[in-house]
PDB file of C-alpha atoms in Angstrom:
ATOM      1  CA  MET A   1     136.092 197.310 167.792  1.00 60.00           C
ATOM      2  CA  ALA A   2     135.383 193.657 166.755  1.00 61.00           C
ATOM      3  CA  ARG A   3     135.523 192.883 170.640  1.00 59.00           C
ATOM      4  CA  LYS A   4     132.737 195.196 171.558  1.00 62.00           C
ATOM      5  CA  ARG A   5     130.617 193.491 168.625  1.00 62.00           C
ATOM      6  CA  LEU A   6     131.476 190.042 169.825  1.00 49.00           C
ATOM      7  CA  ARG A   7     130.523 191.040 173.473  1.00 58.00           C
ATOM      8  CA  LYS A   8     127.379 192.673 172.269  1.00 59.00           C
ATOM      9  CA  LYS A   9     126.442 189.280 170.249  1.00 57.00           C
ATOM     10  CA  LEU A  10     127.222 187.062 172.831  1.00 51.00           C
ATOM     11  CA  SER A  11     125.319 189.477 175.167  1.00 65.00           C
ATOM     12  CA  ASN A  12     122.224 189.535 172.558  1.00 65.00           C
ATOM     13  CA  LYS A  13     122.231 185.506 172.303  1.00 64.00           C
ATOM     14  CA  GLN A  14     122.966 185.209 176.206  1.00 68.00           C
ATOM     15  CA  ASN A  15     119.579 187.476 176.648  1.00 71.00           C
ATOM     16  CA  PHE A  16     117.613 185.634 174.068  1.00 72.00           C
ATOM     17  CA  ALA A  17     118.454 182.345 175.926  1.00 70.00           C
ATOM     18  CA  PHE A  18     117.664 183.869 179.163  1.00 70.00           C
ATOM     19  CA  LYS A  19     114.145 184.769 177.567  1.00 73.00           C
ATOM     20  CA  LEU A  20     113.575 181.612 176.467  1.00 68.00           C
ATOM     21  CA  ILE A  21     114.643 179.752 179.530  1.00 80.00           C
ATOM     22  CA  ALA A  22     111.968 182.236 181.419  1.00 69.00           C
ATOM     23  CA  LEU A  23     109.247 181.418 178.765  1.00 72.00           C
ATOM     24  CA  GLY A  24     110.047 177.738 179.404  1.00 74.00           C
ATOM     25  CA  PHE A  25     109.827 178.169 183.191  1.00 77.00           C
ATOM     26  CA  LEU A  26     106.208 180.360 182.936  1.00 70.00           C
ATOM     27  CA  LEU A  27     104.388 177.805 180.582  1.00 70.00           C
ATOM     28  CA  PHE A  28     105.947 175.091 182.958  1.00 75.00           C
ATOM     29  CA  LEU A  29     104.753 176.641 186.035  1.00 68.00           C
ATOM     30  CA  LEU A  30     101.410 177.468 184.379  1.00 64.00           C
ATOM     31  CA  GLY A  31     100.641 173.923 183.182  1.00 68.00           C
ATOM     32  CA  THR A  32     101.691 172.697 186.873  1.00 67.00           C
ATOM     33  CA  ILE A  33      99.214 175.100 188.427  1.00 68.00           C
ATOM     34  CA  ASN A  34      96.655 173.838 186.254  1.00 57.00           C
ATOM     35  CA  HIS A  35      97.053 170.318 186.969  1.00 54.00           C
ATOM     36  CA  VAL A  36      97.066 171.471 190.718  1.00 54.00           C
ATOM     37  CA  GLN A  37      93.673 173.033 189.771  1.00 57.00           C
ATOM     38  CA  ILE A  38      92.334 170.193 188.246  1.00 51.00           C
ATOM     39  CA  PHE A  39      93.483 167.788 191.109  1.00 49.00           C
ATOM     40  CA  VAL A  40      91.712 170.009 193.535  1.00 49.00           C
ATOM     41  CA  ASN A  41      88.747 170.103 191.597  1.00 50.00           C
ATOM     42  CA  SER A  42      88.690 166.619 191.204  1.00 45.00           C
ATOM     43  CA  VAL A  43      88.980 166.354 195.277  1.00 43.00           C
ATOM     44  CA  PHE A  44      87.048 169.044 196.227  1.00 44.00           C
ATOM     45  CA  LEU A  45      84.277 169.298 193.841  1.00 46.00           C
ATOM     46  CA  SER A  46      83.741 165.712 193.268  1.00 44.00           C
ATOM     47  CA  TYR A  47      80.042 164.543 191.979  1.00 44.00           C
ATOM     48  CA  LYS A  48      77.921 161.837 191.371  1.00 46.00           C
ATOM     49  CA  GLU A  49      76.128 160.654 188.015  1.00 46.00           C
ATOM     50  CA  ALA A  50      72.427 162.085 188.298  1.00 45.00           C
ATOM     51  CA  PRO A  51      69.703 159.548 189.727  1.00 48.00           C
ATOM     52  CA  LYS A  52      67.616 158.224 186.869  1.00 48.00           C
ATOM     53  CA  LYS A  53      64.444 158.994 187.762  1.00 48.00           C
ATOM     54  CA  GLU A  54      60.827 159.473 186.885  1.00 49.00           C
ATOM     55  CA  LEU A  55      60.049 163.136 187.197  1.00 45.00           C
ATOM     56  CA  SER A  56      56.544 164.059 187.963  1.00 49.00           C
ATOM     57  CA  ALA A  57      54.526 166.533 185.818  1.00 49.00           C
ATOM     58  CA  GLU A  58      55.669 169.477 187.786  1.00 73.00           C
ATOM     59  CA  TYR A  59      59.333 168.881 186.948  1.00 86.00           C
ATOM     60  CA  PRO A  60      60.965 170.450 184.232  1.00 94.00           C
ATOM     61  CA  VAL A  61      62.004 168.464 181.121  1.00 95.00           C
ATOM     62  CA  SER A  62      64.247 170.969 179.142  1.00 97.00           C
ATOM     63  CA  ILE A  63      65.536 174.458 178.694  1.00 97.00           C
ATOM     64  CA  SER A  64      66.378 176.584 176.095  1.00 97.00           C
ATOM     65  CA  ILE A  65      67.778 180.149 175.547  1.00 97.00           C
ATOM     66  CA  PRO A  66      67.441 180.710 171.733  1.00 97.00           C
ATOM     67  CA  SER A  67      69.348 183.831 171.763  1.00 97.00           C
ATOM     68  CA  VAL A  68      72.607 182.167 172.801  1.00 97.00           C
ATOM     69  CA  LYS A  69      71.613 178.651 171.200  1.00 96.00           C
ATOM     70  CA  ILE A  70      71.358 176.574 174.348  1.00 96.00           C
ATOM     71  CA  LYS A  71      68.962 173.854 174.156  1.00 96.00           C
ATOM     72  CA  ALA A  72      69.155 171.122 177.113  1.00 97.00           C
ATOM     73  CA  LEU A  73      67.037 168.458 178.227  1.00 97.00           C
ATOM     74  CA  VAL A  74      66.634 168.529 182.321  1.00 96.00           C
ATOM     75  CA  GLU A  75      66.950 166.152 184.844  1.00 94.00           C
ATOM     76  CA  GLN A  76      67.004 165.839 188.373  1.00 93.00           C
ATOM     77  CA  GLY A  77      69.531 166.885 190.654  1.00 93.00           C
ATOM     78  CA  GLY A  78      70.886 167.638 194.295  1.00 90.00           C
ATOM     79  CA  ILE A  79      73.772 167.456 196.381  1.00 85.00           C
ATOM     80  CA  VAL A  80      74.049 163.882 198.099  1.00 88.00           C
ATOM     81  CA  ASN A  81      76.549 163.687 201.176  1.00 87.00           C
ATOM     82  CA  ARG A  82      77.864 167.376 200.380  1.00 81.00           C
ATOM     83  CA  GLU A  83      78.458 166.685 196.613  1.00 84.00           C
ATOM     84  CA  TRP A  84      76.763 167.676 193.620  1.00 83.00           C
ATOM     85  CA  ILE A  85      74.969 165.364 191.516  1.00 91.00           C
ATOM     86  CA  LEU A  86      76.055 166.082 187.902  1.00 90.00           C
ATOM     87  CA  SER A  87      75.634 165.160 184.361  1.00 93.00           C
ATOM     88  CA  ASP A  88      77.869 165.238 181.475  1.00 92.00           C
ATOM     89  CA  LYS A  89      74.600 165.420 178.850  1.00 94.00           C
ATOM     90  CA  LYS A  90      71.537 167.145 181.042  1.00 96.00           C
ATOM     91  CA  ALA A  91      71.041 170.164 182.628  1.00 97.00           C
ATOM     92  CA  LEU A  92      69.801 169.604 186.354  1.00 96.00           C
ATOM     93  CA  TYR A  93      67.343 171.080 188.453  1.00 93.00           C
ATOM     94  CA  LEU A  94      67.830 171.556 192.163  1.00 91.00           C
ATOM     95  CA  PRO A  95      64.860 169.893 193.846  1.00 89.00           C
ATOM     96  CA  THR A  96      65.153 171.513 197.061  1.00 85.00           C
ATOM     97  CA  SER A  97      64.626 175.061 195.189  1.00 87.00           C
ATOM     98  CA  GLY A  98      61.096 175.823 194.604  1.00 82.00           C
ATOM     99  CA  ARG A  99      58.893 173.906 191.531  1.00 84.00           C
ATOM    100  CA  ILE A 100      58.731 175.691 188.465  1.00 86.00           C
ATOM    101  CA  GLY A 101      55.831 177.830 188.171  1.00 80.00           C
ATOM    102  CA  GLU A 102      54.577 177.631 191.797  1.00 84.00           C
ATOM    103  CA  GLY A 103      56.205 180.964 192.788  1.00 87.00           C
ATOM    104  CA  TYR A 104      59.434 180.668 194.129  1.00 89.00           C
ATOM    105  CA  ASN A 105      63.103 180.523 192.596  1.00 92.00           C
ATOM    106  CA  THR A 106      63.881 177.267 190.584  1.00 93.00           C
ATOM    107  CA  ILE A 107      67.283 176.388 190.522  1.00 93.00           C
ATOM    108  CA  PHE A 108      68.891 174.971 187.650  1.00 96.00           C
ATOM    109  CA  TYR A 109      72.564 174.027 186.826  1.00 95.00           C
ATOM    110  CA  ALA A 110      74.912 172.157 184.324  1.00 95.00           C
ATOM    111  CA  HIS A 111      78.800 172.017 183.097  1.00 93.00           C
ATOM    112  CA  ASN A 112      79.845 174.755 180.859  1.00 92.00           C
ATOM    113  CA  ARG A 113      80.009 172.842 178.104  1.00 90.00           C
ATOM    114  CA  GLU A 114      78.881 173.524 174.237  1.00 88.00           C
ATOM    115  CA  ASN A 115      75.927 170.950 174.633  1.00 86.00           C
ATOM    116  CA  LEU A 116      75.078 172.516 178.114  1.00 95.00           C
ATOM    117  CA  PHE A 117      75.610 175.807 179.510  1.00 94.00           C
ATOM    118  CA  GLY A 118      78.541 176.928 177.515  1.00 93.00           C
ATOM    119  CA  ASN A 119      76.788 179.751 176.002  1.00 95.00           C
ATOM    120  CA  LEU A 120      75.241 180.848 179.204  1.00 95.00           C
ATOM    121  CA  LYS A 121      78.257 183.741 179.372  1.00 94.00           C
ATOM    122  CA  LYS A 122      76.441 185.482 176.211  1.00 96.00           C
ATOM    123  CA  VAL A 123      73.256 185.767 177.796  1.00 97.00           C
ATOM    124  CA  LYS A 124      72.179 189.304 178.041  1.00 97.00           C
ATOM    125  CA  LYS A 125      69.544 191.327 180.018  1.00 97.00           C
ATOM    126  CA  ASP A 126      66.203 190.551 178.231  1.00 97.00           C
ATOM    127  CA  ASP A 127      67.041 187.450 176.857  1.00 98.00           C
ATOM    128  CA  LEU A 128      64.019 184.627 176.764  1.00 98.00           C
ATOM    129  CA  VAL A 129      64.757 181.652 178.923  1.00 98.00           C
ATOM    130  CA  LEU A 130      62.014 178.612 178.084  1.00 97.00           C
ATOM    131  CA  ILE A 131      61.545 175.832 180.018  1.00 96.00           C
ATOM    132  CA  LYS A 132      59.017 172.633 179.465  1.00 95.00           C
ATOM    133  CA  ASN A 133      57.367 170.403 181.969  1.00 92.00           C
ATOM    134  CA  GLN A 134      56.809 166.779 181.604  1.00 89.00           C
ATOM    135  CA  THR A 135      53.130 167.464 180.308  1.00 89.00           C
ATOM    136  CA  GLY A 136      54.619 169.948 177.699  1.00 90.00           C
ATOM    137  CA  LYS A 137      53.390 172.775 179.485  1.00 92.00           C
ATOM    138  CA  ASP A 138      55.877 176.241 178.577  1.00 94.00           C
ATOM    139  CA  PHE A 139      57.181 178.470 180.756  1.00 95.00           C
ATOM    140  CA  THR A 140      58.429 182.039 179.720  1.00 97.00           C
ATOM    141  CA  TYR A 141      61.422 183.701 181.795  1.00 97.00           C
ATOM    142  CA  LYS A 142      63.120 187.021 181.250  1.00 98.00           C
ATOM    143  CA  VAL A 143      66.861 187.655 181.847  1.00 98.00           C
ATOM    144  CA  TYR A 144      67.377 190.186 184.441  1.00 97.00           C
ATOM    145  CA  PHE A 145      70.175 189.726 186.241  1.00 95.00           C
ATOM    146  CA  VAL A 146      73.846 188.393 185.274  1.00 95.00           C
ATOM    147  CA  ALA A 147      76.727 187.904 187.343  1.00 92.00           C
ATOM    148  CA  SER A 148      80.158 186.097 188.448  1.00 88.00           C
ATOM    149  CA  ILE A 149      80.398 184.756 191.991  1.00 85.00           C
ATOM    150  CA  ASP A 150      82.847 182.979 194.305  1.00 83.00           C
ATOM    151  CA  PRO A 151      81.862 179.454 194.276  1.00 77.00           C
ATOM    152  CA  ARG A 152      81.886 178.824 197.985  1.00 76.00           C
ATOM    153  CA  ASP A 153      79.268 181.841 197.973  1.00 74.00           C
ATOM    154  CA  ILE A 154      76.328 179.422 197.375  1.00 75.00           C
ATOM    155  CA  LYS A 155      73.940 182.000 199.446  1.00 76.00           C
ATOM    156  CA  LYS A 156      73.650 183.876 196.257  1.00 78.00           C
ATOM    157  CA  LEU A 157      71.767 181.132 194.617  1.00 77.00           C
ATOM    158  CA  TYR A 158      68.985 181.273 196.996  1.00 77.00           C
ATOM    159  CA  SER A 159      66.294 184.158 196.854  1.00 83.00           C
ATOM    160  CA  GLU A 160      63.024 185.080 198.237  1.00 79.00           C
ATOM    161  CA  GLU A 161      61.830 186.526 195.177  1.00 85.00           C
ATOM    162  CA  LYS A 162      58.680 185.056 193.267  1.00 89.00           C
ATOM    163  CA  ASP A 163      58.635 183.288 190.295  1.00 92.00           C
ATOM    164  CA  ILE A 164      61.895 183.138 189.220  1.00 94.00           C
ATOM    165  CA  ILE A 165      64.470 180.980 188.284  1.00 95.00           C
ATOM    166  CA  THR A 166      68.414 180.626 188.741  1.00 94.00           C
ATOM    167  CA  LEU A 167      70.865 179.331 186.219  1.00 96.00           C
ATOM    168  CA  PHE A 168      74.608 178.848 186.931  1.00 91.00           C
ATOM    169  CA  THR A 169      77.620 177.019 185.731  1.00 91.00           C
ATOM    170  CA  CYS A 170      81.203 177.229 186.101  1.00 88.00           C
ATOM    171  CA  ASP A 171      83.119 180.582 184.782  1.00 85.00           C
ATOM    172  CA  GLY A 172      86.163 182.188 184.987  1.00 77.00           C
ATOM    173  CA  TRP A 173      90.139 181.289 184.668  1.00 79.00           C
ATOM    174  CA  PHE A 174      90.364 177.311 185.784  1.00 74.00           C
ATOM    175  CA  ASP A 175      86.519 177.403 186.844  1.00 73.00           C
ATOM    176  CA  GLN A 176      87.503 179.829 190.142  1.00 79.00           C
ATOM    177  CA  GLU A 177      84.164 181.373 189.342  1.00 80.00           C
ATOM    178  CA  ARG A 178      80.424 180.735 188.788  1.00 90.00           C
ATOM    179  CA  LEU A 179      77.992 182.312 186.238  1.00 92.00           C
ATOM    180  CA  LEU A 180      74.696 183.336 187.689  1.00 94.00           C
ATOM    181  CA  VAL A 181      71.877 184.365 185.737  1.00 96.00           C
ATOM    182  CA  ARG A 182      68.204 184.971 187.251  1.00 96.00           C
ATOM    183  CA  ALA A 183      65.002 185.359 185.211  1.00 97.00           C
ATOM    184  CA  LYS A 184      61.378 186.387 186.047  1.00 96.00           C
ATOM    185  CA  LEU A 185      58.378 184.296 184.749  1.00 95.00           C
ATOM    186  CA  ILE A 186      56.534 186.719 182.218  1.00 95.00           C
ATOM    187  CA  LYS A 187      54.467 184.009 180.650  1.00 82.00           C
ATOM    188  CA  ASN A 188      53.217 180.190 181.547  1.00 78.00           C
TER     189      ASN A 188
END
């Protein structure tokens, strides 16, 4: 009887040790995956700091979404030599998209950080997006579409719809997706 208890105790201890080793291996594996993802992002999603330019009056200078407490300054971004221009402090406007208020799709993007588009995932249909241009003119948009997309599916950023804005940022586990928000102009 004592032998059975001793074997059971040893078996339980071995089982517990195995679980600890398996958990340690899993944590190691997840950490390794995280480092590989960071490396891949740094190589394939490299970026340049946004150029410091004076924007003309038609260009947006600020964006806010009061319902989710997003408030950011905007500067001109773009893609140079197949690399996105990014900023750690401001949202960016894609100048190759339409100009704000001219009847096209205007594209904005920013890091998924608290001081930029970190709360974009909380945006809901019918939330308002407020944009101001350099002359102080306000444009109000109403959100009508929110979705996560594959980061390689850049075509989804573009739209033939009139008087809309498209906002996007990184999303998902290890930034494997992009969050896309569209809003329609309701007042300018």
